[in-house]
Amino acid sequence: MADWPPSAGPNVHIQSYWRFRDLLEAAPDGILEVERDGTIVLMNAAAERIFGYKREELLGQYIEVLVPESLKRRHIGHRTEYAENPVTRPMGTGLELFARRKDGSNLPVEISLSPIRSPQGSRVIAIVRDISNRKQAEAQINAMHQEFTAELAAKNQQLEIRNREIERANRLKSEFLASMSHELRTPLHTIIGFADLLAEGLKGTLNPDQKRFVGHIQRDARHLLELINDVLDLSKIEAGHLELHPETFNAADVAGETIDNLRPQAVGKQITFVESFDANVMITADRVRLKEILYNLVSNAIKFTPEKGQITVVCSEQTDGVFFAVTDTGIGIDPAEHQAIFDKFYQVGSTTRGIREGTGLGLAITKSLIEMHGGKIWVESTPGQGSRFQFVFPRAESVSHAETAVEPDHRSERVVLVGMGQADEDVSAFLKQKGYDVVASEAEQLVATCRTLRPVAVVLDLPTPGAESWRVLQDIRAHDDTAQIPILALATDQNQSTLVSLGANAVVPKPVDPALLVEKLSNVIRRLPGEPPRILLVDDDAEARELLHETLRSAGLLTVSAAGGKQALEILARSPISAVIVDLVMPEMSGIELILRMRQNPAFAQLPVIVLTAKEMDLNDIEVVGRHASAVFLKAVPWKKDFLTQLYELLQQVTKA
Ligand code: ADP
């Protein structure tokens, strides 16, 4: 206590002394003055409070009394070091410091040290700040942070689980919708088909009431079918399952086709069409979907335009892409509804009253399809004057004609060439160039060669239609397993009819014109000899078969029915069939499998196959059908007229000699 209070020197004013004393005592941090050997010589009130000692208990004690037991020894070392290099600095930078209270408990502290000179030698002033509250707050924040992080992680996990559940539910929903709509569509097609047959009066004339009733069935069943198709389309778009199949084509052609398809509806209301198409607007898009978009817009325009109105369809090339507009002079749409009409199931009730509405899904589907192509759609309309729906598809990449034109692939078609001489080498080279697999054979070996190689045709070039030609033709026709093989004979003009009478299916005059040779060859390959054309109908649904049977019978064709793929193959093996009409969805053996099996068997490899299905085809179906079927008809759209035309054409080809 020698220095406290300090002896008042002549320069120390007594008032300053008390001011400094008050300052020291009022300081919030503990302040201690320590001798070089560690003895505490001065401390303030805050130090008493922090450490729980009374002043007289600490003065004269070593500073280590305030250091936690475990650190005491190290502290003595630090103190000595500091005495050798005394500068003002915080103590233990970067470390958590603790001090010891009188009751033995530790408290977190921050300490700054400053050297000070006194008449008794150099000493150290230590300023000690109790940071318990700050540490506590930090600890609380930390705990809260950890708690929050844990909670967030748990929430994220829940969200992820929920997302997965939603994804699964979405998938199940679309699978359910797909199967439901198939289940619903199959009987609906049958209802529509039989109603159509009744309406055509094939089973007797209907009286006016019956006609009206059948008309109701036809119209409502078609409306229901439209709704099911729209719901399915939209659910597929929403589930991201709708695939686009882009190709490059002339956009104006599609716009023209759409108008042609809808013209009958417009004629009924005396609505005129104005077509404003730029020439050669090439677009890269899904052709079927573009047609669907235009079909929706133009049929809406017809629906909402009163009699004697006008519909203008524009298709033009613009800087940002291919632009389309469908403008009508119809009832128009209130500006307040311009956004909502693109929503699902939205129909403008008040303005369109009295007009038979659709499903309210058309514009929602249209908008989604346009956006899937990277395009956009918008509407301008004034009620009472008309509407203009406009949309743009991003710029078409030009694809040269050479890239799109595909040469027919004859690689699987093996042709046996019988003959000799330079002319045959030319024929052989040409057929090979066209992709046919050409094998040469001696006339005597022909039947044996045909038995091993199962060619799709024989090209016969014998010098004169003498005994040898006759014998070769007789030979091949005499054996069951070779009798069906088409024969194309090469002959000079005067010999042609003789060769046909000897059994050749077709004759190409010499010198051979390569284009004619290929045309005739592909004709005979498709040809089926004998009997009037019989069509094999393959469908597991008896009513669908009956509907087809009635449809074909009324068109003058004979039919044979099979309830499945296995039965179809048995029928094919024993009776001559000119064409096969197959459904894709069947139990046991699917239509796709049946087609593939037929194509693997040389005997039916070339038989025309028409697919008639209500199934939404996936990529695999499209590939198989595209490669192996002659035509595809979807029951979802009116198929009958085009179906019969196509069937007739195919039959003509196969029966043409
Ligand atoms: P819908 O199948 O009922 O036609 P859409 O989604 O195609 O359903 O159309 C939604 C609604 O938008 C229609 O019900 C009709 O009120 C309105 N709308 C669509 N096109 C036109 C148009 N060209 N003129 C007037 N109103 C239209």
XYZ file of C-alpha atoms and ligand atoms in Angstrom:
684
model
C 0.000 0.000 0.000
C 3.044 2.171 -0.146
C 1.954 3.863 -3.344
C -1.648 4.385 -2.561
C -2.528 7.188 -2.332
C 0.564 8.410 -4.153
C 2.612 10.984 -2.351
C 1.624 14.352 -3.639
C 4.629 15.825 -5.317
C 4.952 19.470 -5.885
C 3.584 19.022 -9.434
C 0.575 16.988 -8.496
C -2.432 19.014 -7.759
C -4.624 17.418 -5.104
C -7.803 17.891 -7.195
C -6.324 16.092 -10.196
C -5.439 13.231 -7.909
C -9.083 12.824 -6.796
C -10.322 13.225 -10.356
C -8.024 10.399 -11.503
C -9.036 8.282 -8.568
C -12.714 8.746 -9.385
C -12.022 7.904 -13.028
C -10.248 4.699 -12.053
C -12.984 3.717 -9.664
C -15.761 4.456 -12.152
C -14.167 2.436 -14.991
C -16.351 -0.587 -15.984
C -13.317 -2.833 -16.552
C -11.147 -4.219 -13.808
C -7.765 -2.388 -13.613
C -4.802 -3.853 -11.784
C -1.225 -2.598 -11.412
C 1.283 -5.379 -11.008
C 4.915 -5.330 -10.027
C 7.563 -6.988 -12.143
C 7.557 -9.987 -9.758
C 3.764 -10.321 -10.114
C 2.661 -8.589 -6.917
C -0.603 -6.710 -7.171
C -0.090 -3.173 -5.991
C -3.249 -1.403 -7.165
C -6.782 -2.321 -8.208
C -10.094 -0.593 -8.746
C -13.678 -1.279 -7.683
C -14.503 -3.118 -10.920
C -11.669 -5.588 -10.219
C -13.172 -6.251 -6.772
C -16.534 -6.901 -8.380
C -15.197 -9.148 -11.155
C -13.031 -11.351 -8.945
C -15.127 -11.276 -5.768
C -12.176 -10.244 -3.588
C -12.010 -7.260 -1.309
C -9.206 -4.884 -2.163
C -7.260 -5.636 1.029
C -7.418 -9.364 0.264
C -5.677 -8.983 -3.086
C -3.166 -6.180 -2.682
C 0.235 -7.676 -2.009
C -0.800 -11.059 -3.519
C 0.747 -12.497 -6.680
C -1.378 -11.948 -9.782
C -1.473 -15.747 -10.298
C -4.106 -15.910 -7.565
C -6.474 -14.655 -10.306
C -5.339 -17.275 -12.859
C -7.115 -20.647 -13.165
C -5.197 -23.420 -11.451
C -4.269 -25.262 -14.649
C -2.725 -22.177 -16.265
C -0.838 -20.774 -13.297
C 2.577 -22.239 -14.146
C 2.392 -21.105 -17.770
C 1.293 -17.646 -16.675
C 4.469 -17.086 -14.652
C 6.447 -17.773 -17.851
C 4.320 -15.365 -19.866
C 4.742 -12.680 -17.200
C 8.543 -12.982 -17.320
C 8.497 -12.812 -21.128
C 6.356 -9.717 -21.026
C 8.693 -8.016 -18.534
C 11.500 -8.496 -21.044
C 9.498 -7.019 -23.926
C 6.974 -4.677 -22.371
C 4.667 -3.142 -25.023
C 1.017 -2.187 -24.981
C -0.908 -5.126 -26.418
C -3.822 -7.425 -25.806
C -2.963 -10.550 -23.917
C -3.183 -13.984 -25.548
C -4.244 -12.815 -29.010
C -6.506 -15.380 -30.659
C -6.920 -17.384 -27.448
C -9.871 -17.676 -25.147
C -8.729 -16.294 -21.803
C -10.083 -17.234 -18.419
C -9.577 -15.743 -14.958
C -10.348 -17.226 -11.542
C -12.764 -15.781 -9.032
C -12.339 -15.950 -5.276
C -14.929 -18.749 -5.137
C -12.776 -20.843 -7.495
C -15.021 -20.443 -10.498
C -13.563 -19.334 -13.839
C -14.820 -16.496 -15.994
C -14.040 -15.595 -19.604
C -12.059 -12.371 -19.901
C -10.286 -10.064 -22.312
C -7.065 -8.561 -20.998
C -4.895 -5.723 -22.336
C -1.481 -5.063 -20.907
C 0.500 -1.808 -20.819
C 3.931 -1.227 -19.264
C 4.228 1.714 -16.896
C 7.193 3.297 -15.199
C 7.071 4.153 -11.520
C 9.660 5.380 -9.075
C 9.791 1.761 -7.875
C 10.695 0.438 -11.343
C 8.709 -0.820 -14.317
C 5.254 -2.229 -13.649
C 2.344 -3.522 -15.724
C -1.198 -2.222 -15.903
C -3.684 -4.995 -16.736
C -7.178 -4.052 -17.862
C -9.527 -7.003 -17.424
C -12.921 -7.095 -19.082
C -15.468 -9.645 -17.923
C -16.968 -11.048 -21.167
C -19.274 -13.618 -19.532
C -22.394 -11.890 -20.842
C -21.008 -11.619 -24.368
C -19.925 -15.255 -24.317
C -23.313 -16.280 -23.038
C -25.026 -14.323 -25.814
C -22.651 -15.834 -28.361
C -23.357 -19.292 -26.994
C -27.073 -18.624 -27.223
C -26.735 -17.401 -30.806
C -24.658 -20.463 -31.619
C -27.197 -22.766 -30.061
C -29.994 -21.013 -31.920
C -28.011 -21.246 -35.145
C -27.446 -24.941 -34.640
C -31.062 -25.486 -33.748
C -32.116 -23.492 -36.817
C -29.721 -25.430 -39.065
C -31.010 -28.720 -37.717
C -34.594 -27.568 -38.195
C -33.813 -26.420 -41.730
C -32.166 -29.733 -42.543
C -35.214 -31.576 -41.194
C -37.544 -29.312 -43.206
C -35.452 -29.849 -46.344
C -35.611 -33.571 -45.836
C -39.380 -33.403 -45.376
C -39.633 -31.267 -48.505
C -37.563 -33.725 -50.471
C -39.751 -36.598 -49.284
C -42.853 -34.578 -50.174
C -41.419 -33.740 -53.608
C -40.765 -37.394 -54.237
C -44.290 -38.213 -53.132
C -45.677 -35.541 -55.465
C -43.569 -36.829 -58.337
C -44.783 -40.339 -57.662
C -48.386 -39.189 -57.355
C -48.016 -37.244 -60.597
C -46.611 -40.273 -62.361
C -49.371 -42.467 -60.976
C -51.932 -39.851 -62.010
C -50.692 -39.749 -65.581
C -50.400 -43.530 -65.731
C -53.917 -43.780 -64.353
C -55.201 -41.211 -66.827
C -53.456 -42.967 -69.686
C -54.915 -46.357 -68.814
C -58.309 -44.923 -67.912
C -58.533 -43.032 -71.145
C -57.576 -46.142 -73.060
C -60.261 -48.085 -71.228
C -62.783 -45.331 -71.912
C -61.786 -44.750 -75.491
C -61.956 -48.361 -76.630
C -65.690 -48.793 -75.990
C -66.327 -45.231 -77.148
C -64.792 -45.973 -80.530
C -67.052 -48.978 -80.786
C -70.094 -46.873 -79.859
C -69.160 -44.273 -82.461
C -68.405 -46.902 -85.099
C -71.727 -48.738 -84.651
C -73.654 -45.465 -84.460
C -72.003 -44.472 -87.765
C -72.958 -47.814 -89.315
C -76.560 -47.374 -88.143
C -76.615 -43.808 -89.462
C -75.354 -44.996 -92.858
C -78.431 -47.222 -93.026
C -76.484 -50.343 -93.957
C -78.698 -52.521 -91.772
C -81.961 -50.995 -92.903
C -83.301 -47.494 -93.189
C -83.919 -45.647 -89.936
C -87.102 -43.700 -89.351
C -86.682 -39.954 -88.607
C -86.848 -40.417 -84.822
C -84.296 -43.211 -84.883
C -82.032 -41.057 -87.072
C -82.307 -38.205 -84.573
C -81.512 -40.492 -81.641
C -78.516 -41.982 -83.420
C -77.432 -38.418 -84.191
C -77.467 -37.634 -80.454
C -75.366 -40.714 -79.755
C -72.877 -39.783 -82.488
C -72.534 -36.170 -81.352
C -72.309 -36.804 -77.623
C -69.964 -39.756 -77.975
C -67.665 -37.629 -80.140
C -67.805 -34.818 -77.589
C -66.891 -37.258 -74.832
C -64.044 -38.628 -76.925
C -62.753 -35.109 -77.514
C -62.818 -34.416 -73.775
C -60.987 -37.650 -72.955
C -58.361 -36.931 -75.592
C -57.870 -33.378 -74.307
C -57.573 -34.474 -70.680
C -55.037 -37.096 -71.674
C -53.044 -34.630 -73.776
C -52.961 -32.048 -71.016
C -52.062 -34.547 -68.318
C -49.216 -35.758 -70.491
C -47.970 -32.223 -71.101
C -48.145 -31.470 -67.382
C -46.332 -34.654 -66.438
C -43.657 -33.806 -69.031
C -44.439 -37.027 -70.918
C -45.439 -35.488 -74.214
C -42.642 -35.945 -76.704
C -42.216 -33.708 -79.722
C -41.080 -35.247 -82.994
C -39.638 -32.299 -84.906
C -39.173 -32.362 -88.660
C -38.635 -29.653 -91.254
C -41.533 -28.887 -93.583
C -43.427 -26.132 -95.316
C -45.623 -24.420 -92.704
C -48.081 -23.098 -95.269
C -48.877 -26.684 -96.351
C -49.998 -27.523 -92.821
C -52.041 -24.332 -92.532
C -53.689 -25.160 -95.875
C -54.429 -28.758 -94.830
C -56.007 -27.548 -91.573
C -58.303 -25.165 -93.431
C -59.247 -27.922 -95.898
C -60.130 -30.258 -93.025
C -62.327 -27.638 -91.380
C -63.895 -26.229 -94.532
C -67.039 -28.413 -94.297
C -67.853 -26.879 -90.882
C -67.312 -23.357 -92.217
C -69.411 -23.988 -95.317
C -72.382 -24.834 -93.115
C -72.210 -21.321 -91.640
C -71.296 -19.672 -94.967
C -68.027 -18.515 -93.454
C -65.318 -17.669 -95.980
C -61.603 -18.288 -95.545
C -58.846 -15.909 -96.588
C -55.432 -17.571 -96.842
C -52.396 -15.334 -96.677
C -49.390 -17.635 -96.844
C -45.830 -16.693 -97.761
C -44.371 -19.161 -100.246
C -41.871 -21.683 -98.893
C -41.998 -20.913 -95.183
C -39.897 -23.755 -93.864
C -40.404 -24.600 -90.195
C -38.805 -27.147 -87.862
C -41.501 -28.384 -85.516
C -43.686 -31.357 -84.632
C -45.948 -31.420 -87.682
C -48.835 -33.204 -85.963
C -48.775 -30.795 -83.031
C -48.591 -27.687 -85.243
C -51.648 -28.975 -87.044
C -53.376 -29.533 -83.709
C -52.606 -25.924 -82.679
C -53.972 -24.491 -85.935
C -56.943 -26.852 -85.798
C -57.846 -25.594 -82.295
C -57.588 -21.937 -83.274
C -59.415 -22.234 -86.595
C -62.189 -24.421 -85.160
C -62.671 -21.908 -82.308
C -62.840 -19.138 -84.908
C -65.562 -21.059 -86.785
C -67.395 -21.828 -83.545
C -67.458 -18.223 -82.324
C -68.137 -16.504 -85.655
C -71.732 -15.990 -86.733
C -73.001 -16.879 -90.224
C -71.449 -15.194 -93.274
C -68.346 -14.207 -91.301
C -64.742 -14.338 -92.457
C -61.662 -16.091 -91.099
C -58.187 -15.018 -92.198
C -55.227 -17.313 -91.662
C -51.747 -15.809 -92.010
C -48.490 -17.734 -92.182
C -45.357 -15.695 -92.784
C -41.622 -15.664 -92.301
C -40.485 -12.998 -89.835
C -37.145 -12.061 -88.300
C -37.842 -13.829 -85.020
C -39.411 -16.927 -86.531
C -42.469 -18.236 -88.318
C -45.547 -16.180 -87.557
C -49.174 -17.363 -87.668
C -52.408 -15.453 -87.112
C -56.018 -16.625 -87.088
C -58.410 -13.683 -87.304
C -62.193 -13.939 -87.201
C -65.112 -11.542 -87.428
C -66.864 -13.289 -84.539
C -68.274 -12.371 -81.158
C -64.900 -11.293 -79.738
C -63.592 -11.626 -76.183
C -63.761 -9.084 -73.364
C -60.217 -7.743 -72.611
C -60.709 -8.842 -68.977
C -60.845 -12.457 -70.213
C -57.805 -12.351 -72.522
C -55.567 -13.996 -69.945
C -58.057 -16.456 -68.446
C -59.142 -18.072 -71.714
C -55.769 -19.851 -71.782
C -56.541 -21.476 -68.405
C -57.726 -25.061 -68.102
C -61.497 -25.581 -68.370
C -62.080 -21.828 -68.792
C -64.957 -20.837 -71.008
C -66.317 -17.311 -71.313
C -69.834 -18.084 -70.135
C -71.717 -14.861 -70.744
C -70.518 -13.883 -74.203
C -70.597 -17.325 -75.723
C -73.996 -18.362 -74.416
C -75.992 -20.216 -76.986
C -72.923 -21.521 -78.783
C -72.115 -25.163 -78.146
C -68.849 -24.995 -76.254
C -65.979 -27.442 -76.403
C -64.048 -28.746 -73.445
C -62.427 -25.506 -72.307
C -59.068 -27.237 -72.681
C -58.282 -26.336 -76.288
C -56.465 -23.064 -75.650
C -54.621 -24.423 -72.582
C -53.270 -27.278 -74.728
C -52.548 -24.925 -77.629
C -50.560 -22.578 -75.394
C -48.574 -25.446 -73.820
C -47.759 -26.961 -77.221
C -46.556 -23.594 -78.547
C -44.430 -23.015 -75.447
C -42.956 -26.531 -75.712
C -41.697 -25.431 -79.133
C -40.143 -22.304 -77.569
C -42.834 -20.083 -79.076
C -45.496 -17.785 -77.642
C -49.163 -17.005 -78.241
C -51.232 -13.870 -77.606
C -54.690 -12.582 -78.410
C -56.150 -9.259 -79.524
C -59.914 -8.920 -79.541
C -62.750 -6.435 -79.392
C -66.125 -7.754 -78.241
C -68.615 -7.691 -81.085
C -65.941 -7.217 -83.744
C -63.770 -10.299 -83.699
C -60.583 -11.891 -82.366
C -57.071 -12.379 -83.602
C -54.981 -15.206 -82.124
C -51.316 -14.855 -83.047
C -48.377 -17.096 -82.349
C -44.780 -17.360 -83.363
C -42.484 -20.376 -83.578
C -38.738 -19.755 -83.284
C -36.784 -19.572 -86.528
C -36.729 -22.728 -88.604
C -33.355 -24.241 -89.327
C -33.245 -24.987 -93.011
C -32.736 -28.615 -93.824
C -31.798 -29.287 -97.409
C -34.011 -31.552 -99.416
C -31.208 -34.051 -99.891
C -30.978 -34.535 -96.136
C -34.654 -35.213 -95.694
C -35.220 -37.465 -98.702
C -34.724 -41.042 -97.611
C -33.988 -43.785 -100.094
C -36.017 -46.929 -99.468
C -33.972 -49.512 -97.668
C -33.945 -52.873 -99.450
C -31.142 -54.378 -97.427
C -33.243 -57.212 -96.059
C -34.639 -58.014 -99.515
C -32.753 -60.789 -101.232
C -33.249 -61.269 -104.954
C -32.056 -64.260 -106.925
C -30.918 -63.403 -110.409
C -30.983 -66.161 -112.998
C -29.242 -65.419 -116.234
C -25.969 -64.771 -117.888
C -24.094 -62.229 -119.895
C -23.194 -58.570 -119.677
C -26.805 -57.397 -119.376
C -27.215 -59.361 -116.133
C -24.084 -57.901 -114.670
C -25.542 -54.452 -115.285
C -28.874 -55.465 -113.740
C -27.123 -57.030 -110.782
C -24.950 -53.936 -110.207
C -27.964 -51.679 -110.411
C -30.057 -53.720 -107.967
C -27.116 -53.876 -105.557
C -26.742 -50.130 -105.825
C -30.407 -49.824 -104.836
C -29.614 -51.874 -101.766
C -31.033 -55.282 -102.793
C -29.064 -58.327 -101.753
C -28.481 -59.946 -105.161
C -27.508 -63.603 -105.492
C -26.849 -65.231 -108.881
C -28.073 -68.733 -109.595
C -27.953 -71.260 -112.411
C -31.383 -72.144 -113.833
C -31.032 -75.784 -112.711
C -30.221 -74.779 -109.119
C -33.053 -72.260 -108.800
C -35.467 -74.251 -106.631
C -32.671 -75.344 -104.297
C -31.306 -71.805 -104.076
C -34.765 -70.441 -103.315
C -35.277 -73.025 -100.593
C -32.068 -72.071 -98.789
C -32.059 -68.335 -99.368
C -35.814 -67.538 -99.239
C -35.538 -64.624 -101.677
C -38.272 -62.004 -101.933
C -38.228 -62.372 -105.729
C -36.547 -64.043 -108.666
C -35.353 -62.001 -111.621
C -35.258 -64.284 -114.626
C -33.289 -63.483 -117.735
C -33.208 -66.396 -120.115
C -32.237 -66.043 -123.758
C -35.487 -67.176 -125.352
C -38.812 -68.191 -123.901
C -38.166 -71.713 -124.962
C -38.142 -74.988 -123.134
C -35.690 -73.808 -120.515
C -37.778 -70.829 -119.393
C -40.839 -72.974 -119.296
C -39.089 -75.625 -117.219
C -37.665 -73.081 -114.743
C -41.057 -71.428 -114.251
C -42.826 -74.781 -113.915
C -40.252 -75.966 -111.454
C -40.568 -73.052 -109.112
C -44.363 -73.028 -109.218
C -44.564 -76.792 -108.692
C -43.056 -76.782 -105.202
C -45.199 -75.641 -102.282
C -42.414 -73.772 -100.545
C -41.334 -71.821 -103.627
C -44.657 -71.460 -105.448
C -45.401 -68.102 -103.852
C -42.101 -66.467 -104.811
C -42.747 -63.634 -107.274
C -40.912 -63.846 -110.611
C -39.919 -60.846 -112.678
C -38.826 -61.786 -116.199
C -36.663 -59.700 -118.494
C -37.726 -60.114 -122.127
C -37.782 -58.611 -125.573
C -41.130 -57.109 -126.564
C -42.445 -60.048 -128.539
C -41.789 -62.519 -125.701
C -43.535 -60.667 -122.887
C -46.990 -62.227 -123.057
C -45.519 -65.716 -123.449
C -43.551 -65.318 -120.251
C -46.609 -64.130 -118.319
C -48.578 -67.095 -119.597
C -45.770 -69.353 -118.436
C -46.136 -68.012 -114.875
C -44.011 -64.849 -114.583
C -45.658 -62.190 -112.437
C -44.326 -59.252 -114.423
C -42.079 -58.558 -117.367
C -39.556 -55.788 -117.946
C -38.679 -55.155 -121.595
C -35.092 -55.324 -122.784
C -32.961 -53.251 -122.926
C -33.719 -52.750 -119.266
C -34.723 -49.319 -118.007
C -33.335 -49.285 -114.430
C -36.186 -47.156 -112.972
C -38.844 -49.431 -114.489
C -36.984 -52.490 -113.209
C -37.071 -51.219 -109.617
C -40.699 -50.188 -109.854
C -41.816 -53.546 -111.233
C -39.649 -55.435 -108.802
C -41.134 -53.691 -105.765
C -44.603 -54.301 -107.230
C -44.086 -58.054 -107.642
C -42.503 -58.275 -104.219
C -45.731 -56.965 -102.709
C -47.900 -59.103 -104.971
C -49.857 -62.017 -103.597
C -50.983 -64.607 -106.045
C -54.319 -66.411 -106.224
C -57.671 -65.909 -104.513
C -59.594 -62.664 -104.037
C -58.127 -60.390 -101.342
C -58.793 -61.477 -97.797
C -58.062 -59.151 -94.929
C -56.995 -60.540 -91.574
C -58.407 -58.545 -88.651
C -56.421 -58.931 -85.427
C -57.998 -57.448 -82.325
C -58.790 -58.974 -78.924
C -61.983 -56.922 -78.708
C -64.789 -58.849 -80.451
C -66.881 -55.726 -80.931
C -64.008 -53.861 -82.534
C -63.523 -56.833 -84.907
C -67.191 -56.883 -85.744
C -67.142 -53.156 -86.455
C -64.177 -53.556 -88.783
C -65.721 -56.612 -90.424
C -68.923 -54.666 -91.144
C -66.954 -51.667 -92.410
C -64.845 -53.768 -94.788
C -67.726 -55.958 -95.858
C -69.753 -52.909 -96.811
C -66.719 -51.876 -98.882
C -66.808 -55.263 -100.687
C -63.883 -56.963 -98.960
C -63.586 -60.391 -97.348
C -62.330 -60.663 -93.795
C -60.855 -63.319 -91.517
C -60.723 -62.602 -87.779
C -58.128 -63.432 -85.145
C -58.548 -62.679 -81.456
C -54.813 -62.446 -80.844
C -51.319 -62.565 -82.290
C -50.909 -66.334 -81.922
C -54.115 -67.107 -83.765
C -53.160 -64.562 -86.432
C -49.863 -66.336 -87.096
C -51.686 -69.693 -87.397
C -54.156 -68.244 -89.905
C -51.338 -66.634 -91.873
C -49.533 -69.965 -92.082
C -52.469 -71.845 -93.612
C -54.537 -69.374 -95.648
C -53.732 -66.742 -98.227
C -54.070 -63.275 -96.734
C -53.703 -60.060 -98.701
C -53.330 -57.617 -95.828
C -53.418 -57.563 -92.046
C -55.152 -54.990 -89.883
C -53.842 -55.098 -86.369
C -54.592 -53.437 -83.043
C -51.551 -52.682 -80.895
C -52.877 -53.443 -77.415
C -53.671 -57.125 -76.989
C -53.035 -59.546 -74.133
C -50.408 -62.305 -74.582
C -48.923 -60.979 -77.826
C -48.995 -57.251 -78.544
C -49.569 -55.925 -82.036
C -45.949 -54.764 -82.121
C -44.729 -58.280 -81.338
C -46.980 -59.755 -84.007
C -45.654 -57.302 -86.604
C -42.056 -58.109 -85.656
C -42.707 -61.869 -85.843
C -44.345 -61.508 -89.235
C -41.419 -59.495 -90.529
C -38.954 -62.152 -89.319
C -40.738 -64.794 -91.363
C -39.810 -64.482 -95.049
C -43.241 -65.759 -96.059
C -45.006 -62.735 -94.512
C -42.148 -60.291 -94.590
C -43.746 -58.213 -97.328
C -47.404 -58.590 -96.404
C -49.082 -55.183 -96.014
C -49.900 -54.398 -92.386
C -52.185 -51.601 -91.324
C -52.196 -50.568 -87.694
C -55.543 -49.354 -86.360
C -55.255 -48.459 -82.719
C -56.502 -46.320 -79.880
C -53.123 -46.625 -78.174
C -50.915 -43.587 -77.622
C -47.803 -44.860 -79.342
C -44.473 -44.557 -77.556
C -41.143 -44.110 -79.341
C -40.584 -47.851 -79.688
C -44.053 -48.362 -81.195
C -43.462 -45.495 -83.612
C -40.147 -46.943 -84.687
C -41.482 -50.487 -85.263
C -44.645 -49.282 -86.939
C -42.738 -46.747 -89.055
C -40.375 -49.446 -90.256
C -42.736 -52.368 -90.753
C -46.311 -51.162 -91.219
C -47.775 -49.786 -94.440
C -50.076 -47.350 -92.655
C -51.242 -46.320 -89.192
C -54.685 -45.085 -88.253
C -55.504 -43.708 -84.858
C -59.018 -44.384 -83.664
C -58.911 -41.043 -81.859
C -59.469 -39.196 -85.145
C -61.967 -40.013 -87.914
C -60.188 -42.809 -89.765
C -62.715 -44.629 -91.900
C -62.511 -42.750 -95.196
C -58.722 -42.544 -95.469
C -58.425 -46.065 -94.103
C -60.478 -47.594 -96.918
C -58.685 -45.523 -99.575
C -55.307 -46.615 -98.264
C -56.398 -50.243 -97.997
C -57.621 -50.221 -101.623
C -54.317 -48.737 -102.763
C -52.325 -51.376 -100.914
C -54.493 -54.154 -102.290
C -54.080 -52.810 -105.800
C -50.345 -52.872 -105.390
C -50.270 -56.422 -104.064
C -52.630 -57.816 -106.667
C -51.059 -55.902 -109.571
C -49.103 -58.233 -111.777
P -63.356 -24.542 -75.863
O -63.016 -25.956 -76.092
O -64.475 -24.313 -74.924
O -63.446 -23.750 -77.116
P -60.887 -23.198 -75.502
O -59.858 -23.374 -74.457
O -60.512 -23.491 -76.899
O -62.118 -24.036 -75.042
O -61.421 -21.728 -75.429
C -61.739 -21.152 -74.174
C -62.758 -20.079 -74.326
O -62.192 -18.941 -74.997
C -63.938 -20.469 -75.193
O -64.896 -21.171 -74.468
C -64.456 -19.117 -75.637
O -65.227 -18.550 -74.626
C -63.171 -18.294 -75.768
N -62.714 -18.244 -77.182
C -61.746 -18.997 -77.750
N -61.569 -18.662 -79.041
C -62.442 -17.687 -79.316
C -62.763 -16.907 -80.496
N -62.114 -17.103 -81.650
N -63.740 -15.983 -80.383
C -64.387 -15.797 -79.209
N -64.145 -16.473 -78.077
C -63.190 -17.413 -78.118
